[in-house]
Structure formats: C-alpha cells, structure tokens
Coordinates of C-alpha atoms and ligand atoms in Angstrom, one line a residue:
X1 CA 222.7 98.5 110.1
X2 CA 226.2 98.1 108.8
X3 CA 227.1 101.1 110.0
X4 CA 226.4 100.2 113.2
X5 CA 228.3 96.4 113.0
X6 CA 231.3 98.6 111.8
X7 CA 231.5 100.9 114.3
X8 CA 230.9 98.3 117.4
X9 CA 233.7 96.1 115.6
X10 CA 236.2 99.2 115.2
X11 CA 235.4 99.9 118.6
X12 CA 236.3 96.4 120.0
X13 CA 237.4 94.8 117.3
X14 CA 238.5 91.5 119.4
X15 CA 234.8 90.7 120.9
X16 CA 234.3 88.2 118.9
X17 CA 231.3 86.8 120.4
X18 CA 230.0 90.1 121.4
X19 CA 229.9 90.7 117.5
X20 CA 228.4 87.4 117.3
X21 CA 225.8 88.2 119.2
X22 CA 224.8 91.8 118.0
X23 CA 224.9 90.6 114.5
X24 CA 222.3 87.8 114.7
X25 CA 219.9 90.8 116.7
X26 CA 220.5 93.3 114.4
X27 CA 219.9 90.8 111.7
X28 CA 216.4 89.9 112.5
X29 CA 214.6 93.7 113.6
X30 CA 215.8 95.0 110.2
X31 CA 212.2 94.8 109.6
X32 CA 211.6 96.2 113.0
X33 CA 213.2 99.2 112.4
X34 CA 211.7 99.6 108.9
X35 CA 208.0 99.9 110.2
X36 CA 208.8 102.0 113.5
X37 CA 211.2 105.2 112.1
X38 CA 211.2 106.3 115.8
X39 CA 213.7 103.7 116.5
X40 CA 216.4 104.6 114.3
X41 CA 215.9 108.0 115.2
X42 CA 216.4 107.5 118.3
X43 CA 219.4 105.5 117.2
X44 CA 218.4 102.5 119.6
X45 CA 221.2 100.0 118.4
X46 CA 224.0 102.2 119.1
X47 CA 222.0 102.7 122.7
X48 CA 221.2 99.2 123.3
X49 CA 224.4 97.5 122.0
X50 CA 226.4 100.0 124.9
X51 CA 226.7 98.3 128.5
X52 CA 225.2 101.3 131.0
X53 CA 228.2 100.4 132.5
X54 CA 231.1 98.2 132.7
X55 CA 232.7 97.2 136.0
X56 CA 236.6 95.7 136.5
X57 CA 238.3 94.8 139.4
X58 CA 241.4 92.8 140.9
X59 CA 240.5 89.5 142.9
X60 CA 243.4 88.6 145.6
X61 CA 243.4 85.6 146.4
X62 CA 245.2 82.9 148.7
X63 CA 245.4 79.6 148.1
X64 CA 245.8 76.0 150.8
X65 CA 249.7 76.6 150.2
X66 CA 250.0 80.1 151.2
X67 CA 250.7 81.2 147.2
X68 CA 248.6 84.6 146.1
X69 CA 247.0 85.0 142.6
X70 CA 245.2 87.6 141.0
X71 CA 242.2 87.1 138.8
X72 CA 240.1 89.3 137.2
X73 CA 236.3 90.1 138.1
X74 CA 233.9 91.6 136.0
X75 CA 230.0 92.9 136.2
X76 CA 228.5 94.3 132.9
X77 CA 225.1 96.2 133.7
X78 CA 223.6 95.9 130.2
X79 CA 220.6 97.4 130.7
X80 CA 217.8 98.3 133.7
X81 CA 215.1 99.7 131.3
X82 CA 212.4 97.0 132.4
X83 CA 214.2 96.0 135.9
X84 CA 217.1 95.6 138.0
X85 CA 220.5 94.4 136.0
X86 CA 219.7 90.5 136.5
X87 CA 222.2 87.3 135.1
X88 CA 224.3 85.0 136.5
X89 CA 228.2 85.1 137.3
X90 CA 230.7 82.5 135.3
X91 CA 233.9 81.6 136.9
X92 CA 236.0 79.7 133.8
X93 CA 239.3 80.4 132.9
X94 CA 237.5 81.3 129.4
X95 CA 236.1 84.7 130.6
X96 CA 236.7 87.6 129.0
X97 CA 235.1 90.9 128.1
X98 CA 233.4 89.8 124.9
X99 CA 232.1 86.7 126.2
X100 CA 230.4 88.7 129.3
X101 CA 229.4 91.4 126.8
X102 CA 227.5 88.5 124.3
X103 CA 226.1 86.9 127.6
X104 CA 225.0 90.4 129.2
X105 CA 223.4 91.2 125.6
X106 CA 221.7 87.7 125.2
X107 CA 220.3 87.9 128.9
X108 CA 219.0 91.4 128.3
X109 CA 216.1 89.9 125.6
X110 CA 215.9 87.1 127.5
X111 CA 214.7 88.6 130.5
X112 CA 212.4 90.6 128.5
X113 CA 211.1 87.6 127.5
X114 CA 210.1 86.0 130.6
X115 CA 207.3 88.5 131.3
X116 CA 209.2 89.6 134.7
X117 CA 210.5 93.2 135.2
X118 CA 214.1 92.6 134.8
X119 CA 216.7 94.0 133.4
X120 CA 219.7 92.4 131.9
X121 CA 223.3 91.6 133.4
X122 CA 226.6 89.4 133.5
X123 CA 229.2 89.2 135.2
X124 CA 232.2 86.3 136.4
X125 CA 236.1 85.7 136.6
X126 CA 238.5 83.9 134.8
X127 CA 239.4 82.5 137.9
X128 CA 239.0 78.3 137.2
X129 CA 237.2 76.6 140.3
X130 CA 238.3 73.1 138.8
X131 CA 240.9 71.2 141.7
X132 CA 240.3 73.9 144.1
X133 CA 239.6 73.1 147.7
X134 CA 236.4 74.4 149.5
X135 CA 238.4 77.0 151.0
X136 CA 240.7 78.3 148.2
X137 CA 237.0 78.5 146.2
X138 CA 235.2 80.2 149.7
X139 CA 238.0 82.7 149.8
X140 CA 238.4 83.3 146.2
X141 CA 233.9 84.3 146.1
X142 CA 234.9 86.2 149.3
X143 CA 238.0 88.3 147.8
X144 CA 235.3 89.3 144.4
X145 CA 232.3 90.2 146.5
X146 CA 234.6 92.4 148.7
X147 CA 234.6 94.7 145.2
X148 CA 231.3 93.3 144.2
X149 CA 229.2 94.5 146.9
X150 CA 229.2 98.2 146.2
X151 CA 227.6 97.3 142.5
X152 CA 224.9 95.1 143.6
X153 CA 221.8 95.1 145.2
X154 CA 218.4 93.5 145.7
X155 CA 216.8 96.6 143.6
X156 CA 220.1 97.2 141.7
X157 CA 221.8 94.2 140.4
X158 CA 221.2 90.5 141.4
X159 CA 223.7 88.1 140.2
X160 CA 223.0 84.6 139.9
X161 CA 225.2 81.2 138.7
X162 CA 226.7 80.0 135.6
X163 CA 229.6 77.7 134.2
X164 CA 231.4 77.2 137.5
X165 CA 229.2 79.2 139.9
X166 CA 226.4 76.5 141.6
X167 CA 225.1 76.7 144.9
X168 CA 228.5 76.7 147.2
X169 CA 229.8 79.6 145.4
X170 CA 226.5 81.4 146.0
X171 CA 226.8 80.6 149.5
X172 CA 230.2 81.9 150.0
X173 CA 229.1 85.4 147.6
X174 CA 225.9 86.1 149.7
X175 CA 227.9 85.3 153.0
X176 CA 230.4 87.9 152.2
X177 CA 227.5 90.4 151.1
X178 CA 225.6 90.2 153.9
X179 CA 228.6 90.6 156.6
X180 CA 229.5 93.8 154.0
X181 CA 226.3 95.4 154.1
X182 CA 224.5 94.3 157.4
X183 CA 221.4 93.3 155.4
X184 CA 219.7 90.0 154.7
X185 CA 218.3 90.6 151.0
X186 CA 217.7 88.7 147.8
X187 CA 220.5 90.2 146.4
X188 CA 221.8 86.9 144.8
X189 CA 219.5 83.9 143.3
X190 CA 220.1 79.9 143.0
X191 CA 220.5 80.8 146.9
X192 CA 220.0 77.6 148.9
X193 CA 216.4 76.4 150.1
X194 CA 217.2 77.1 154.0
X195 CA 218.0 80.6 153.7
X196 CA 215.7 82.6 150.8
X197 CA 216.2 79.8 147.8
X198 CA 213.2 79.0 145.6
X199 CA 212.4 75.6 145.0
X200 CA 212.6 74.4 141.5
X201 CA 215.7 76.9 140.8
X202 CA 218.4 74.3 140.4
X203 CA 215.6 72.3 137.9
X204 CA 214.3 75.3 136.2
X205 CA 216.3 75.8 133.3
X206 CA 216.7 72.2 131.9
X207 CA 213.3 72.0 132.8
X208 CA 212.4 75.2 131.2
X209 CA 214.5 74.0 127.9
X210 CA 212.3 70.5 127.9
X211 CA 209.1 72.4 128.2
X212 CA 210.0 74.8 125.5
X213 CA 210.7 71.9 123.3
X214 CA 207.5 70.0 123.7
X215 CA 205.7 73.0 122.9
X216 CA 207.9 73.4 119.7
X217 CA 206.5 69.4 119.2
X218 CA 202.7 70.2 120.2
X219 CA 202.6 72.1 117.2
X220 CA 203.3 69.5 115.4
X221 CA 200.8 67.1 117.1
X222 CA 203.9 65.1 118.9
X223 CA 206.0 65.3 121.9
X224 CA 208.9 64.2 124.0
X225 CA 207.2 60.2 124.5
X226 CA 209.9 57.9 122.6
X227 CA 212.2 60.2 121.8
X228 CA 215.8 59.6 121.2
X229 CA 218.1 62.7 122.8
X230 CA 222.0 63.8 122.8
X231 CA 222.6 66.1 125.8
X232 CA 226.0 67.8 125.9
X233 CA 227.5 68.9 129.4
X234 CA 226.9 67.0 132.4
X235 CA 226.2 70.6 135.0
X236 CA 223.5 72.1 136.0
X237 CA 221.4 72.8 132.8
X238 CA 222.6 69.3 131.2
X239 CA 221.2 67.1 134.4
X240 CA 217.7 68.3 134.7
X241 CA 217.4 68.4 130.8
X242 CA 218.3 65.1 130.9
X243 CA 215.5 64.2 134.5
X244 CA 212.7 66.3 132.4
X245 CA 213.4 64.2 129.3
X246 CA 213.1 61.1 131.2
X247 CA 209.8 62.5 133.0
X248 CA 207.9 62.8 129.6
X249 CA 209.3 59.5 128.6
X250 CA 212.3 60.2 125.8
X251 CA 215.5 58.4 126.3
X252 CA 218.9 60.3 126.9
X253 CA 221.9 58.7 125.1
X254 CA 225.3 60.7 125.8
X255 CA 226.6 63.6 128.5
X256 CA 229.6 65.5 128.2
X257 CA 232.1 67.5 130.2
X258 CA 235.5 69.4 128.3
X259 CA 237.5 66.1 128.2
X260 CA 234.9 63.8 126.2
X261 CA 231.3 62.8 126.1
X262 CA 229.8 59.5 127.0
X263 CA 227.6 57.2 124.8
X264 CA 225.2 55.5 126.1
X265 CA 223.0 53.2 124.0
X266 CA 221.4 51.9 126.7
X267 CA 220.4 54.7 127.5
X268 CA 221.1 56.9 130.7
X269 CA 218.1 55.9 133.3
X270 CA 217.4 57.6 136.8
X271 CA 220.0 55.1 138.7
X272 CA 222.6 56.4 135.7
X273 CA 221.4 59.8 136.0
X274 CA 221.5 60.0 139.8
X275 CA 225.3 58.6 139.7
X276 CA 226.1 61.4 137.3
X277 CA 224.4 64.0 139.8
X278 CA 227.1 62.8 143.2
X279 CA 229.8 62.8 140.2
X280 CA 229.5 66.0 139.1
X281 CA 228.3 67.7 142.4
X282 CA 229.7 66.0 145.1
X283 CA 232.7 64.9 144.5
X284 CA 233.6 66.9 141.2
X285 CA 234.5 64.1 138.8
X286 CA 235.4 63.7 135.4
X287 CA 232.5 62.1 132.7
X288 CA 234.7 60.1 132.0
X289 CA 234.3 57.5 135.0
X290 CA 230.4 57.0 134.1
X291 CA 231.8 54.7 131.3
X292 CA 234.1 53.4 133.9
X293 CA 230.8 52.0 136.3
X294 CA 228.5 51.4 133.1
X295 CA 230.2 49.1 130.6
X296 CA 227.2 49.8 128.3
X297 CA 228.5 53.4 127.5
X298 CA 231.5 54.4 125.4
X299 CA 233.9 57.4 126.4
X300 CA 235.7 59.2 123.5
X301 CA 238.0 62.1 124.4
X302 CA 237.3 65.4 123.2
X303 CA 240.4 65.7 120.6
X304 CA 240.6 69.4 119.5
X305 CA 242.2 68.7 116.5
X306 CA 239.0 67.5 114.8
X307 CA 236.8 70.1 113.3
X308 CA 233.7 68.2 114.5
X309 CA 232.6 67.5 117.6
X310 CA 231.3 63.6 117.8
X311 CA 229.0 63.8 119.7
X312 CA 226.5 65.2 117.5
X313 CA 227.0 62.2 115.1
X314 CA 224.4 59.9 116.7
X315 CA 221.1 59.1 115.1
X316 CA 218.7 60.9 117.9
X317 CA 215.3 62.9 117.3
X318 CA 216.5 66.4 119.5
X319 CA 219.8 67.5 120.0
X320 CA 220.1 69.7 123.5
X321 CA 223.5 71.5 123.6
X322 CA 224.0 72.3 127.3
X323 CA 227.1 72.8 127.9
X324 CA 228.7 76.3 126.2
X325 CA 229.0 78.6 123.2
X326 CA 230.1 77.8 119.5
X327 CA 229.5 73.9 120.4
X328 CA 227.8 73.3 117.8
X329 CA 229.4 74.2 114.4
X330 CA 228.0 73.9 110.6
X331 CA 229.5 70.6 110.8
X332 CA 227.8 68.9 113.9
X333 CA 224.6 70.7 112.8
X334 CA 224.8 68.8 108.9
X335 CA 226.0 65.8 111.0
X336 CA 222.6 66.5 113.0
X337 CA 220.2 66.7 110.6
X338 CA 221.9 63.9 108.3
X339 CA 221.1 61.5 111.6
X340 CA 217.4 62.7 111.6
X341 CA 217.5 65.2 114.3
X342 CA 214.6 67.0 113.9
X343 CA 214.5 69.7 116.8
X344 CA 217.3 71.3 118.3
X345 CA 216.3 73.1 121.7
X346 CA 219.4 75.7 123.3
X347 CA 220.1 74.5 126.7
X348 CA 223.6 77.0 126.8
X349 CA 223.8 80.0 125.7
X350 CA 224.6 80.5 121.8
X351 CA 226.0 77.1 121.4
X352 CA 225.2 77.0 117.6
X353 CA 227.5 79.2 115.4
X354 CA 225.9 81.5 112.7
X355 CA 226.8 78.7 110.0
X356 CA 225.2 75.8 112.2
X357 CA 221.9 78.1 112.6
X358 CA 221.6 78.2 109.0
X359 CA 222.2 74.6 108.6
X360 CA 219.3 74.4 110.6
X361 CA 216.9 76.8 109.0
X362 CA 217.5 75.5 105.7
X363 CA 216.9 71.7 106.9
X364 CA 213.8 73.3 108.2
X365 CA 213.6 71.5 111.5
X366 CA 212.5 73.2 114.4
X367 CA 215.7 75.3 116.0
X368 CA 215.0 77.1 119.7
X369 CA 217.8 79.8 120.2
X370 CA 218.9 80.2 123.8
X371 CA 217.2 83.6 124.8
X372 CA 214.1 81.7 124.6
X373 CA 214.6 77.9 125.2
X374 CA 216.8 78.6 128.2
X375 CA 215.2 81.7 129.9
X376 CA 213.1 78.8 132.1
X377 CA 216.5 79.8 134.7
X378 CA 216.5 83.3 135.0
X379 CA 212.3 83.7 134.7
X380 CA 212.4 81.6 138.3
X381 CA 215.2 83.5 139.7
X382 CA 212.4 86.3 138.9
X383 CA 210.1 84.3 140.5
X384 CA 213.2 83.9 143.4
X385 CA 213.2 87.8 143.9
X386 CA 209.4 88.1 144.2
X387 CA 209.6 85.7 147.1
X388 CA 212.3 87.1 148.9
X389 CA 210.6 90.5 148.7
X390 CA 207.3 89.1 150.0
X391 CA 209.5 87.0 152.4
X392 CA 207.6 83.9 151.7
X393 CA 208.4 80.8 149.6
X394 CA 205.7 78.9 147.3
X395 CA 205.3 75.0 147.0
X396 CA 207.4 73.3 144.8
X397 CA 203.8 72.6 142.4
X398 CA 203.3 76.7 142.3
X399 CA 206.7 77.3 141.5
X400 CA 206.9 74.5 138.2
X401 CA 203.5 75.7 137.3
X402 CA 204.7 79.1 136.5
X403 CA 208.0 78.1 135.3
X404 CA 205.8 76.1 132.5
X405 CA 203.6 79.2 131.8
X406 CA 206.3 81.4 131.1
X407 CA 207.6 78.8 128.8
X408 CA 204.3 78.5 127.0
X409 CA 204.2 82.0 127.0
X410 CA 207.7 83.2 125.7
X411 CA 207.2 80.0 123.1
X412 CA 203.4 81.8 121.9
X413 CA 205.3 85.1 121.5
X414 CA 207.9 83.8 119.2
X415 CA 205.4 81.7 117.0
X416 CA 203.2 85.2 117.1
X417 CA 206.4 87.7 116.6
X418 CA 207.5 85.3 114.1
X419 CA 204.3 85.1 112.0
X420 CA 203.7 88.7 112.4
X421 CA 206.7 89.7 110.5
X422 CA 206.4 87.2 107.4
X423 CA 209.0 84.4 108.7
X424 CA 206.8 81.9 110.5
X425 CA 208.4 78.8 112.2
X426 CA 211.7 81.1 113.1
X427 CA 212.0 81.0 116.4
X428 CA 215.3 82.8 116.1
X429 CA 213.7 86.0 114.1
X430 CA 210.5 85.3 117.0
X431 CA 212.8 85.8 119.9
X432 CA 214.7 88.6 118.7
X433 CA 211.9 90.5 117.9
X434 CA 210.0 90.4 120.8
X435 CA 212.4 91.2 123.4
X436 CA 213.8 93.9 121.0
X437 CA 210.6 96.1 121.2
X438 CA 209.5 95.4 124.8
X439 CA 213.4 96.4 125.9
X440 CA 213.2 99.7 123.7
X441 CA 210.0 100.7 124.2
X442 CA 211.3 101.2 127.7
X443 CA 214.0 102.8 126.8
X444 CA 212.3 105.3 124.7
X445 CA 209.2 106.0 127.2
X446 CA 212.3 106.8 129.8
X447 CA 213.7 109.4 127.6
X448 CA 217.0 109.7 126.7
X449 CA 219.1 108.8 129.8
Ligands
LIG1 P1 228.0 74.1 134.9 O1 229.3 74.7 135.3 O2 227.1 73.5 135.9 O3 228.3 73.0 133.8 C1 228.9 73.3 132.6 C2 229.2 72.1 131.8 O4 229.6 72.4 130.5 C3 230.2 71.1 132.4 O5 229.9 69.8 132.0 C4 231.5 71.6 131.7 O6 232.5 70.7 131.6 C5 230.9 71.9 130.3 N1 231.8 73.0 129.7 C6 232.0 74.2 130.1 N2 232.8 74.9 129.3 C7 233.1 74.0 128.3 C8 233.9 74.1 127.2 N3 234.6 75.3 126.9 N4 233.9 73.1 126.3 C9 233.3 71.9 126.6 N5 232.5 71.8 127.7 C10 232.4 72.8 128.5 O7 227.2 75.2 134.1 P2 225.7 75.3 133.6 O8 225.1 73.9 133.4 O9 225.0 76.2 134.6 O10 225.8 76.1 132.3 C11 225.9 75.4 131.0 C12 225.4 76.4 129.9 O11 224.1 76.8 130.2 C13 226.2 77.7 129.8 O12 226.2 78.1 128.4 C14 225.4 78.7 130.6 O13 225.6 80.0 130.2 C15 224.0 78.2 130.2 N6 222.9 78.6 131.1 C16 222.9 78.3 132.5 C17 221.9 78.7 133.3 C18 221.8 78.3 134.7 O14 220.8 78.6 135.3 N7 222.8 77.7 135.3 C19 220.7 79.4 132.7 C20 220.8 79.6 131.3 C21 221.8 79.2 130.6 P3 233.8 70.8 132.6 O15 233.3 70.4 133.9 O16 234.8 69.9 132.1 O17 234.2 72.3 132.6
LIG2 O1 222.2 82.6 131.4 C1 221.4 82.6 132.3 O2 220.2 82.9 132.0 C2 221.8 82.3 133.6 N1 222.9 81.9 133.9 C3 220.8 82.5 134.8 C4 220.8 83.9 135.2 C5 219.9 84.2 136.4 O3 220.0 85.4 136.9 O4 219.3 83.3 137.0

C-alpha cells in the first residue's frame, strides 16, 4: 500500500488532490486486498490508479474584441471496464491535471455505484466562463470540441457538465459534434429537453444528495421534516438540494458562490429560491444581491485570509457542501458538529479534507462522501443514454422514481459493504469498497489489457 502512494507521488508529485483521492481508496480496501490475494497479484492499484489514457489539447479562441487566447483542454479516460468513459466537463480557471485525475478517479466508483454500465471519465479547461458573452462562451465550446470530437462518442466517451459547464455550453459542444461527425447521438448528457435531454437531469443530483440523506435519517427512525440546513454554492447541485429540502419540509438557511455566502434566518422559501434560480442562470449574478432584495439575510465576503470558512458556523441539523473540493476543512467540520450538525451529505465532489472526514467519524455523526451522495447526477445521465439509444424519453415520475432507487440502492450497498467488513455506519469505507470490487472484478475477468 505505501509502495504504491510512493510511487504515484514520485511519479506526479504535484497532484495534490489526485493523491488525495487515491489515498482515502487505498485506505479503505486494505482489507479488501487482504481477503482476495488475486488482487494484489494482479497488482490492481497500480492498474486502476493509471488513466487508460490522458488527452491534451490547445483551445483557440476569439473573443467580442477581436483578441485570441489559448486555453487548455483536457479528457482523462479513467477507465471503460464496466462501460463507456462517462463524467462531466469543468470549465474553471482552477483546472489542472490533478484535479481532473481526482475527479476522473472519484467518478470511476461512482459510476460503479449507480448500478449502470459505465465507466469512468473527466475532462474540462481552465478556460473561466465568468463575464464572457454568449458568443465568446459558444466559440470557446466550439474551438475544444473541434479536438474533442475525435475522443468521444456515444459508445466511447460521453461527457456531461460541471463547475461552469450547464446546459448552454452543452448546447454549443453537441452543436459542434454533430456538424463534425454528421450524426445525431447521445454523445453528451444534461442535453436540453427538446433535442434528446432527460427530464429530471438538471434536478437529479441535489435531488439525488436529499434522498441519499433521508435514507442516512430513516435508519435512524427520522427524516428531512424540520430540519435546519446550510447549503454552500448557489449552481446546479446547490439549487435543487436546496427545492428537495424544501419538498420534505426542512428549512435552508445560507447559499454561497466564491465571493461570500448569504444567511438567511428566515429561511430561503420557493419565492427566495426561484429568485436565486434567474440570478444565477439567467442573468449570471453574484450571491451577493440576494441580501441586497431580502433584508432578512446577511452577506459576508469570503475573506481568504481566515482559516475557516463561516459559513459552516451556524447551528443547523445537515450540512450539504455543494459547491467544490477541500470546502470543508478540520475546522468548519469541529465548527459543524460543535453547532449540532448531525449529518453531513456531499453535494460536490470531495469537499471535506482528510482532517474534516475524521472530525466527522470521530463525532460519529452520519458523513455521506461524494461518490455516493452525489452519484444521483451521473446515474440519470445513465438513465439519459439509455433513452437516447432507445430514442424515447420517460415521464418526469419514471425518471425520479429510478433516480430514488439507485439512491436507495447505492445507500443499502454502503450500509452492507460497510457492515460486511467490520466498520459499520462508514459510509466512506461502504463506498469505497463496493465500487472497488465491481470495477476490478471487471478488470480482472477482461484479462490483462
Ligand atoms: P456550478 O458551476 O453550477 O456551480 C458551482 C458553484 O460553486 C457556484 O456557486 C460557484 O461560485 C461555486 N464555486 C465554484 N468553485 C468555487 C471555489 N473554488 N470556491 C468557492 N465556491 C466555488 O457547478 P455544479 O453545481 O454543477 O457543481 C458543484 C459541485 O458539485 C462540484 O464539486 C461538482 O464537481 C459537483 N457535482 C456536480 C454534478 C452535476 O451534475 N452538475 C454531479 C456531481 C457532482 P462562482 O459562481 O462564484 O464560481
Ligand atoms: O461529478 C459528476 O458526477 C458530474 N459532474 C456528472 C457527470 C455526468 O456524466 O453526468
């Protein structure tokens, strides 16, 4: 096992989060490995921690004043052993190989997890959408699927959206795609609902995250009714988290975008919610202006300076970090449970750093990590692909049915997994585990390739 962190590390030894990552995996299937030797013969971590492949390109562009910049794309094909290379694209100014190489990893179990055959993926640019025009963002998507293209494919690779890609940069990719390869397939998801979209895919994974967190509370004989929540971000994931809490009656108090968060002790209703949508969406505005209209809610800048994040420093019953990774450090999470947060339910992907997970665990509260509690996205893009290839689209009611079985079921196989191998109640060890063996049993029945 440390052999193996060692020589990923002296192999890249700036990917940070890719490290990140790997350790918390390799962490939990010690046990894994202990009871199956095949596995380490095999040497399966050195196989599974390797992208099949790792694609770079140059992205041209041409902005409303005639100026050219050059960004760079990326698409990391983890691994096809169950399905097609499947994950979304993240345009942020952040991106870099090690945070598309922890997200390709992360989305490899997670897909596993949903039940559907796919395999796992990431890809993005550090190009930053943020006070772009329509058109600097329509050619930008156009100029990175002109490279793109030749990687993906319905049966091959299908991208979806992340931080800064939502439905008008899948537009503008899957125009470009089709012109460049003459076809009309589901080569992309989150497409919109007039031309191959599924319903319930913009909803599905902060609806997904609310589900898996009232089936974290049914164990305990409670659920979401009454309940007090902080939500950070204020994008895709973040808004329906925040609609789904309000459907099973809990009360959202604060949002969030990189320049502050907004309190809201009022709490943020459906009229408050819908406002935030149109900001956010529509016309691409900052948080801040919520506490501008409601003069309930307080803003407070996001000061980097401070070790903490203040958010989490509320007195709520769930904590749902939606917004990005290493939100949430050993600080927020003491802050968390010293308020009496009592379940913490991943909205983003590894928000929580190593020392905030262990705050957690040792507080003993229930702690959803991300593969699981926010897989609800990616299991109806799976859902997505299976209508495109049947070329029909299910009712809005068929679609959030599944979505809420694969939750139930990816929640039962991390209790089970858990319990099986002596930790019950970690979700973390749960998650890990079970989209270890189903991704490597592939691997091995396939031979070595
Ligand atoms: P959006 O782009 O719609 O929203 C992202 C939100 O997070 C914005 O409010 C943004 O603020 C904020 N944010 C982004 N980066 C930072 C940062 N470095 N510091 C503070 N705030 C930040 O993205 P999504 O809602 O789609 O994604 C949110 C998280 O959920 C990500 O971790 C993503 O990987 C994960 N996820 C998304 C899925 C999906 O289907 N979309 C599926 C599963 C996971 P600002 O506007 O200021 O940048
Ligand atoms: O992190 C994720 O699971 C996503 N961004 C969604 C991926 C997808 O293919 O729908």
């Amino acid at each position: 096992m440390k052999d193996i962190m060692d020589s990923i590390k002296e192999k890249d030894p700036d990917q940070k989060e890719f490290h990140q990552a790997v350790m918390e995996v390799v962490d939990s299937v010690k046990p894994v490995l202990d009871r199956n030797p095949q596995y380490r013969k095999a040497n399966i971590l050195a196989r599974i921690t390797e992208p099949e492949r790792t694609i770079i390109f140059r992205v041209p562009w041409m902005d409303d004043r005639g100026d050219i910049h050059v960004n760079r794309g990326f698409r990391i094909e983890m691994n096809s052993a169950i399905g097609p290379y499947k994950g979304g694209l993240r345009f942020h100014p952040s991106v870099n190989l090690s945070i598309l190489k922890f997200l390709a990893f992360e989305q490899m179990f997670k897909n596993a997890l949903t039940t559907l055959p796919l395999g796992g993926g990431k890809g993005g640019s550090d190009f930053d959408p943020k006070g772009k025009s329509d058109n600097e963002v329509m050619r930008f998507c156009q100029s990175f699927m002109c490279e793109l293209f030749r990687h993906v494919g319905a049966n091959t690779d299908v991208p979806a959206g992340d931080i800064g890609v939502g439905a008008r940069e899948i537009g503008f990719l899957f125009g470009m795609y089709k012109k460049l390869s003459n076809e009309f397939t589901g080569v992309l998801t989150g497409k919109s609902l007039n031309w191959g979209g599924s319903l319930i895919r913009p909803e599905a994974t902060g609806f997904g995250c609310v589900y898996f967190a009232s089936e974290m509370l049914s164990t305990a004989g409670e659920s979401m009714e009454g309940k007090y929540c902080l939500i950070s971000g204020s994008g895709n994931v973040a808004q329906y988290t925040a609609e789904k809490v309000l459907d099973l009656g809990g009360k959202v108090l604060t949002l969030s975008d990189s320049s502050g968060y907004i309190y809201d002790e009022k709490g943020i209703d459906r009229k408050k919610l819908a406002f935030v949508k149109k900001l956010k969406n529509v016309k691409r505005g900052r948080i801040k202006e919520y506490a501008d209209k409601y003069k309930d809610a307080v803003y407070t800048d996001r000061d980097q300076r401070v070790a903490y994040n203040p958010l989490w420093d509320h007195k709520a019953d769930c904590a749902f970090p939606s917004a990005t990774e290493n939100e949430i450090n050993h600080i927020d999470a003491e802050h968390l449970v010293k308020n009496g947060v009592r379940l913490v339910c991943e909205g983003a992907n590894m928000p929580t750093t190593p020392g905030g997970v262990t705050v957690f665990q040792d507080a003993g509260i229930f702690y959803a990590p991300a593969k699981a509690s926010n897989a609800g996205g990616v299991a109806v893009s799976g859902l997505e692909m299976a209508q495109n290839s049947m070329r029909i689209s299910w009712p809005r009611k068929e679609v959030d049915q599944r979505l809420q079985f694969i939750m139930k079921s990816i929640h039962q196989a991390c209790v089970d997994v858990a319990e099986e191998y002596g930790t019950p109640g970690n979700y973390v060890n749960g998650a890990n585990i079970a989209g270890f063996i189903k991704v490597v049993d592939a691997m091995l029945d396939q031979g070595l390739v």
